[in-house]
Tab-separated table of C-alpha atoms in Angstrom:
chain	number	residue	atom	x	y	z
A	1	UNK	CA	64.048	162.948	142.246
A	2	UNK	CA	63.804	160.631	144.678
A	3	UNK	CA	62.217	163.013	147.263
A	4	UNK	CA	62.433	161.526	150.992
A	5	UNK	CA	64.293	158.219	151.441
A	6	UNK	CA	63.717	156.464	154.800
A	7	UNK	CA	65.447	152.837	156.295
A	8	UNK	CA	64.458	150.309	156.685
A	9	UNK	CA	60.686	150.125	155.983
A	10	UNK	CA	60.379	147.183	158.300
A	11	UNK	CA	62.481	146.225	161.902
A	12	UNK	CA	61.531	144.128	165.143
A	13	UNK	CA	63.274	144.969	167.574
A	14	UNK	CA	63.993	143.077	170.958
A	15	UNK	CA	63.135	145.261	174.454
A	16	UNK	CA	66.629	147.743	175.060
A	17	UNK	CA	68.243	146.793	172.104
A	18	UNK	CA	69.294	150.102	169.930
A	19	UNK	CA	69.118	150.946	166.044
A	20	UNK	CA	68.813	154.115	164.286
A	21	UNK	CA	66.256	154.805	161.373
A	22	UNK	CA	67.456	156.483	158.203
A	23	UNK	CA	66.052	159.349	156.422
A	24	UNK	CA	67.254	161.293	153.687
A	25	UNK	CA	66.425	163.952	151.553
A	26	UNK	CA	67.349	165.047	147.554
A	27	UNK	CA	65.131	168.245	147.445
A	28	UNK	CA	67.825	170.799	149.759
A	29	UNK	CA	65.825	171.379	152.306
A	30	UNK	CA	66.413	173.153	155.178
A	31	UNK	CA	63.746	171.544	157.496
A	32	UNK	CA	63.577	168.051	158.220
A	33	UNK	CA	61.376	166.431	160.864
A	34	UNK	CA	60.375	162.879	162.670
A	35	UNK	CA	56.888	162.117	163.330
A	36	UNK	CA	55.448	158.787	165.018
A	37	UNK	CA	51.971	157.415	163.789
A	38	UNK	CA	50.026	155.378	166.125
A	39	UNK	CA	46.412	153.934	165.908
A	40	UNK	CA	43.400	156.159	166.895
A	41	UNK	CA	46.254	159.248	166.536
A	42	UNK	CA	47.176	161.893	165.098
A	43	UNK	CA	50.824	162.010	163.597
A	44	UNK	CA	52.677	163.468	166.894
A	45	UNK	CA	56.336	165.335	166.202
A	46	UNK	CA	59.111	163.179	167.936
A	47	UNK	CA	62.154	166.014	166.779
A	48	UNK	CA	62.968	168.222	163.719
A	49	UNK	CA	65.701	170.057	162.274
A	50	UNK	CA	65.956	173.608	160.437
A	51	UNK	CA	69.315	173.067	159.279
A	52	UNK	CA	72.648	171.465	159.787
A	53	UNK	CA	73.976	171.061	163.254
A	54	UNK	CA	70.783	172.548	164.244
A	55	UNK	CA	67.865	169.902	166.327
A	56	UNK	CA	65.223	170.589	168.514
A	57	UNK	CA	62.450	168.635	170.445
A	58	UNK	CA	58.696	167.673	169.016
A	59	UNK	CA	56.172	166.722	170.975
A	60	UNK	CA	57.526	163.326	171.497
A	61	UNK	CA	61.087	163.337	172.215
A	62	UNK	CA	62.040	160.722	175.322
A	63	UNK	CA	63.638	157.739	174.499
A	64	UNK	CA	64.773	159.177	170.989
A	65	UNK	CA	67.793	160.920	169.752
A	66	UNK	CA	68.998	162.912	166.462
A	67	UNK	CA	71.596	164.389	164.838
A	68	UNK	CA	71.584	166.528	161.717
A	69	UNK	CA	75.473	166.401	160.252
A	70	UNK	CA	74.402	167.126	156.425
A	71	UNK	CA	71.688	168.568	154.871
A	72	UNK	CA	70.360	165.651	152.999
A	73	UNK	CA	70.369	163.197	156.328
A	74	UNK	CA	68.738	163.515	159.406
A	75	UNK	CA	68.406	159.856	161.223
A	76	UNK	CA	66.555	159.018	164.266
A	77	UNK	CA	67.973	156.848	167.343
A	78	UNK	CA	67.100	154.258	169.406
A	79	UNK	CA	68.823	153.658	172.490
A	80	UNK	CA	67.083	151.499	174.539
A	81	UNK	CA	64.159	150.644	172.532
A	82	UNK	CA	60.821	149.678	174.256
A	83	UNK	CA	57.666	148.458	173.708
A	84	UNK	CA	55.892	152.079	173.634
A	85	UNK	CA	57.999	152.507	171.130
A	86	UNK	CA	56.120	150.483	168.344
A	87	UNK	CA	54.432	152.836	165.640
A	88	UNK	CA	55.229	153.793	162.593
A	89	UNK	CA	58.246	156.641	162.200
A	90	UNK	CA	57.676	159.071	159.529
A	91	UNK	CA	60.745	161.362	158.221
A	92	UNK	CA	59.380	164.482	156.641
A	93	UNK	CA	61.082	167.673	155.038
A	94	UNK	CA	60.435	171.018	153.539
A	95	UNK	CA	61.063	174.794	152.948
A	96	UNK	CA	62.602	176.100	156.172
A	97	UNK	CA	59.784	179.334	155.946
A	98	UNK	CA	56.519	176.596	155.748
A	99	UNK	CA	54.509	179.915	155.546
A	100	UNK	CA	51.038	179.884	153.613
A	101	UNK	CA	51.880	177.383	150.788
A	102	UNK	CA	55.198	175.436	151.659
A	103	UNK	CA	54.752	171.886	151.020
A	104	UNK	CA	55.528	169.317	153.667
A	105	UNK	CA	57.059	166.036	152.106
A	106	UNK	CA	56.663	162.591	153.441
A	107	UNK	CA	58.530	159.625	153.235
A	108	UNK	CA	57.258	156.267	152.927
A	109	UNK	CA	57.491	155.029	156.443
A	110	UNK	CA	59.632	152.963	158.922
A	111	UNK	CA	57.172	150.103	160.764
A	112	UNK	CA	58.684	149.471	163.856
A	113	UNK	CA	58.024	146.522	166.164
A	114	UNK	CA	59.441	146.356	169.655
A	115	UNK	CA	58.765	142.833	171.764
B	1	UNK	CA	45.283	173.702	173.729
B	2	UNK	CA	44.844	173.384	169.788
B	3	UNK	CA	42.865	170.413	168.682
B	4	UNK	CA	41.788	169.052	165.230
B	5	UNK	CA	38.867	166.883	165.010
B	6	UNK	CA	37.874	164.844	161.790
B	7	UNK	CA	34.662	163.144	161.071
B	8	UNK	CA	33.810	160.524	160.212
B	9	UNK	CA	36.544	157.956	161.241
B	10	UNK	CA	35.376	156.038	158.598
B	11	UNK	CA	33.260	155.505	155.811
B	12	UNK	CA	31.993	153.118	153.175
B	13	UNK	CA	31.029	153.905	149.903
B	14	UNK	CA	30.456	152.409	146.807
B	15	UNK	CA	32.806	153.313	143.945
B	16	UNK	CA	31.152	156.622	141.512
B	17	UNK	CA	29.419	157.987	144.689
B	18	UNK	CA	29.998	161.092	146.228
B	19	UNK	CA	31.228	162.000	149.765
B	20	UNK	CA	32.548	164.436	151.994
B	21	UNK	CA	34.845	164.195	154.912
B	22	UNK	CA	34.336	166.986	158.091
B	23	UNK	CA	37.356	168.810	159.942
B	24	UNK	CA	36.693	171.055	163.164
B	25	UNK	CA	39.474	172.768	164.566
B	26	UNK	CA	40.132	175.045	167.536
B	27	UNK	CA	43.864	175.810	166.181
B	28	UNK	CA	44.520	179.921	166.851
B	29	UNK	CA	45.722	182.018	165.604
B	30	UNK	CA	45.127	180.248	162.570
B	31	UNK	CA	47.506	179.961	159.542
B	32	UNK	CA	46.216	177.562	156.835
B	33	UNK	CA	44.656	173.860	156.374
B	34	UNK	CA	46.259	170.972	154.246
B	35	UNK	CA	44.231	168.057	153.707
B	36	UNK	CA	46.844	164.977	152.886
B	37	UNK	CA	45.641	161.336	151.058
B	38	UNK	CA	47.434	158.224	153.235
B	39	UNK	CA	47.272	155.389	150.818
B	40	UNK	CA	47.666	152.078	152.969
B	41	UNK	CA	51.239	150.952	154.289
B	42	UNK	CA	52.685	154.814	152.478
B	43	UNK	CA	53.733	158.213	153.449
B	44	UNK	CA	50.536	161.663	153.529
B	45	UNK	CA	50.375	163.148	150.191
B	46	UNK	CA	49.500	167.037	150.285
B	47	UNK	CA	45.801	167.078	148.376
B	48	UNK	CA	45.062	170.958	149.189
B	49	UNK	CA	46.484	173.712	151.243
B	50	UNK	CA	44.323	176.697	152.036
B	51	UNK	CA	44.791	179.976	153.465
B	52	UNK	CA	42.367	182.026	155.749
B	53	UNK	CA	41.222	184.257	152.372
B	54	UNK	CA	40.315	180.921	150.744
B	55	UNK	CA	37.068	179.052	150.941
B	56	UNK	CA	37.013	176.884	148.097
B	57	UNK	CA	39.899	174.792	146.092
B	58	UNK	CA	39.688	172.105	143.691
B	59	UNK	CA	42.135	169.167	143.051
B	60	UNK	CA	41.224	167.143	140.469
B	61	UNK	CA	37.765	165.429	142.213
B	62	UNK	CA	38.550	166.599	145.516
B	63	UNK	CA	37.611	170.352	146.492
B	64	UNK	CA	38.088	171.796	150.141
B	65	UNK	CA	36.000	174.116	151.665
B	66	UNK	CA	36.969	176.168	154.263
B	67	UNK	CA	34.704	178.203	156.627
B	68	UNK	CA	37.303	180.648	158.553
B	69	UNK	CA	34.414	181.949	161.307
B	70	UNK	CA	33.255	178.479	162.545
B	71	UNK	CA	36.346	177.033	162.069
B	72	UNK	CA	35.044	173.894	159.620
B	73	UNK	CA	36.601	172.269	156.751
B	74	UNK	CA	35.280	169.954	154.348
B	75	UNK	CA	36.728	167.809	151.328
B	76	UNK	CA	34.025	166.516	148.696
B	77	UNK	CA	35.350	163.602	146.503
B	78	UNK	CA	33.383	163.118	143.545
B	79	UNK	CA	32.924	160.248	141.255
B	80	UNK	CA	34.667	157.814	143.836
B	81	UNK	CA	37.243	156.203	142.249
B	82	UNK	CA	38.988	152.618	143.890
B	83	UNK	CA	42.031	154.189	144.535
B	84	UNK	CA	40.371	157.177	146.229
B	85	UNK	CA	40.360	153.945	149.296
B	86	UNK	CA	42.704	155.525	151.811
B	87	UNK	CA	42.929	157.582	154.762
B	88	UNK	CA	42.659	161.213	154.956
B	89	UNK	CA	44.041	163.748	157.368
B	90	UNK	CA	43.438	167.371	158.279
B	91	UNK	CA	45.983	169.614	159.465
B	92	UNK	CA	46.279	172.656	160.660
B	93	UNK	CA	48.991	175.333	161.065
B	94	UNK	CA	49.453	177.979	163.223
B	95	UNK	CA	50.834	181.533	162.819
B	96	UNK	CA	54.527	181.161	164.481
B	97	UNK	CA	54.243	178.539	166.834
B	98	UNK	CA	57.142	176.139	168.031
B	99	UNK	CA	58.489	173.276	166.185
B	100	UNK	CA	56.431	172.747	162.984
B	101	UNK	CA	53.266	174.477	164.232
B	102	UNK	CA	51.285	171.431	163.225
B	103	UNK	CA	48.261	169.982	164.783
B	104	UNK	CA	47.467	166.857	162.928
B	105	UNK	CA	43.715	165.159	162.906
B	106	UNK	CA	43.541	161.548	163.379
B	107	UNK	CA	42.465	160.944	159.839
B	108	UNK	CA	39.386	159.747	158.229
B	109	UNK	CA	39.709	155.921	156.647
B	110	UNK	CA	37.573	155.835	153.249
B	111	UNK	CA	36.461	152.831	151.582
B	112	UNK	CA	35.282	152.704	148.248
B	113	UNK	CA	33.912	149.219	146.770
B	114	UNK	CA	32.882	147.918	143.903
């Protein structure tokens, strides 16, 4: 199994241009989440997913956008990317009940630069 | 407002040495901990999850403690190993709570040398 698949690992980016970063998932989960990792932080939730057609807000959300079509994908947008937006993007997926034991599943990480 | 806090934020030890790694957390009402392993430039890895009945649980060389009543975790690596070099991060779920019900700690970065 692959487990969580995320695209690219690396992109600069110029201020407002727009791109969208690419997760995907070969475990059928229901829940599938974005999380941005910045220095000196904790990983903060941008937006997350408990099933197709179904999105909600993190902690995080402005300037980002998502969609969640199939189960397996769930890719995050850029519109108008800015410089706050550097960090590194983290898709992540699981069980939809997390409960006691459900395990959360990372992928490997999407470094983004924004000049 | 819920808040992890992980000490220290980082540490240097030489490799076959022992350590632990502190996590305080005002999280309520509280569901379980996770400690994850962050190797360098890759995605958390879940190391331990443990539930309010639990107060000890081994993986391999690394065993979590967890003290319910003063809200304090610890993970003890033993026998440092090289690869053990990476950063490690406390988190802590809620019962219920919106979105993911996550509260993340900022991670302690280990170093283990030669």
């Amino acid at each position: 199994n692959a487990g969580v698949t995320q695209t690219p690992k690396f992109q600069v980016l110029k201020t407002g241009q727009s791109m969208t970063l690419q997760c995907a998932q070969d475990m059928n989960h229901e829940y599938m989440s974005w999380y941005r990792q910045d220095p000196g932080m904790g990983l903060r939730l941008i937006h997350y997913s408990v099933g197709a057609g179904i999105t909600d807000q993190g902690e995080v959300p402005n300037g980002y956008n998502v969609s969640r079509s199939t189960t397996e994908d769930f890719p995050l947008r850029l519109l108008s990317a800015a410089p706050s937006q550097t960090s590194v993007y983290f898709c992540a997926s699981r069980i939809r009940n997390l409960g006691t034991t459900g395990e959360l599943f990372f992928g490997e990480g999407s470094r983004l630069t924004v000049l | 407002k819920n808040q992890v806090e992980q000490s220290p934020q980082s540490l240097i030890i030489l490799e076959g040495k022992n350590c632990t790694l502190q996590c305080n957390y005002t999280v309520s009402p509280f569901s379980n901990l996770r400690w994850y392993k962050q190797d360098t430039g890759r995605g958390p890895v879940s190391l331990t999850i443990m539930t309010f009945s639990e107060n000890t649980k081994s993986n391999g060389r690394y065993t979590a403690t967890l003290d319910a009543d003063t809200k304090q975790s610890s993970l003890h690596i033993t026998a440092s190993q090289l690869s053990d070099s990476a950063s490690y991060i406390c988190v802590v779920k809620v019962v219920g709570g919106g979105a993911d019900g996550l509260t993340f700690g900022k991670g302690t970065h280990l170093i283990i040398q030669p």
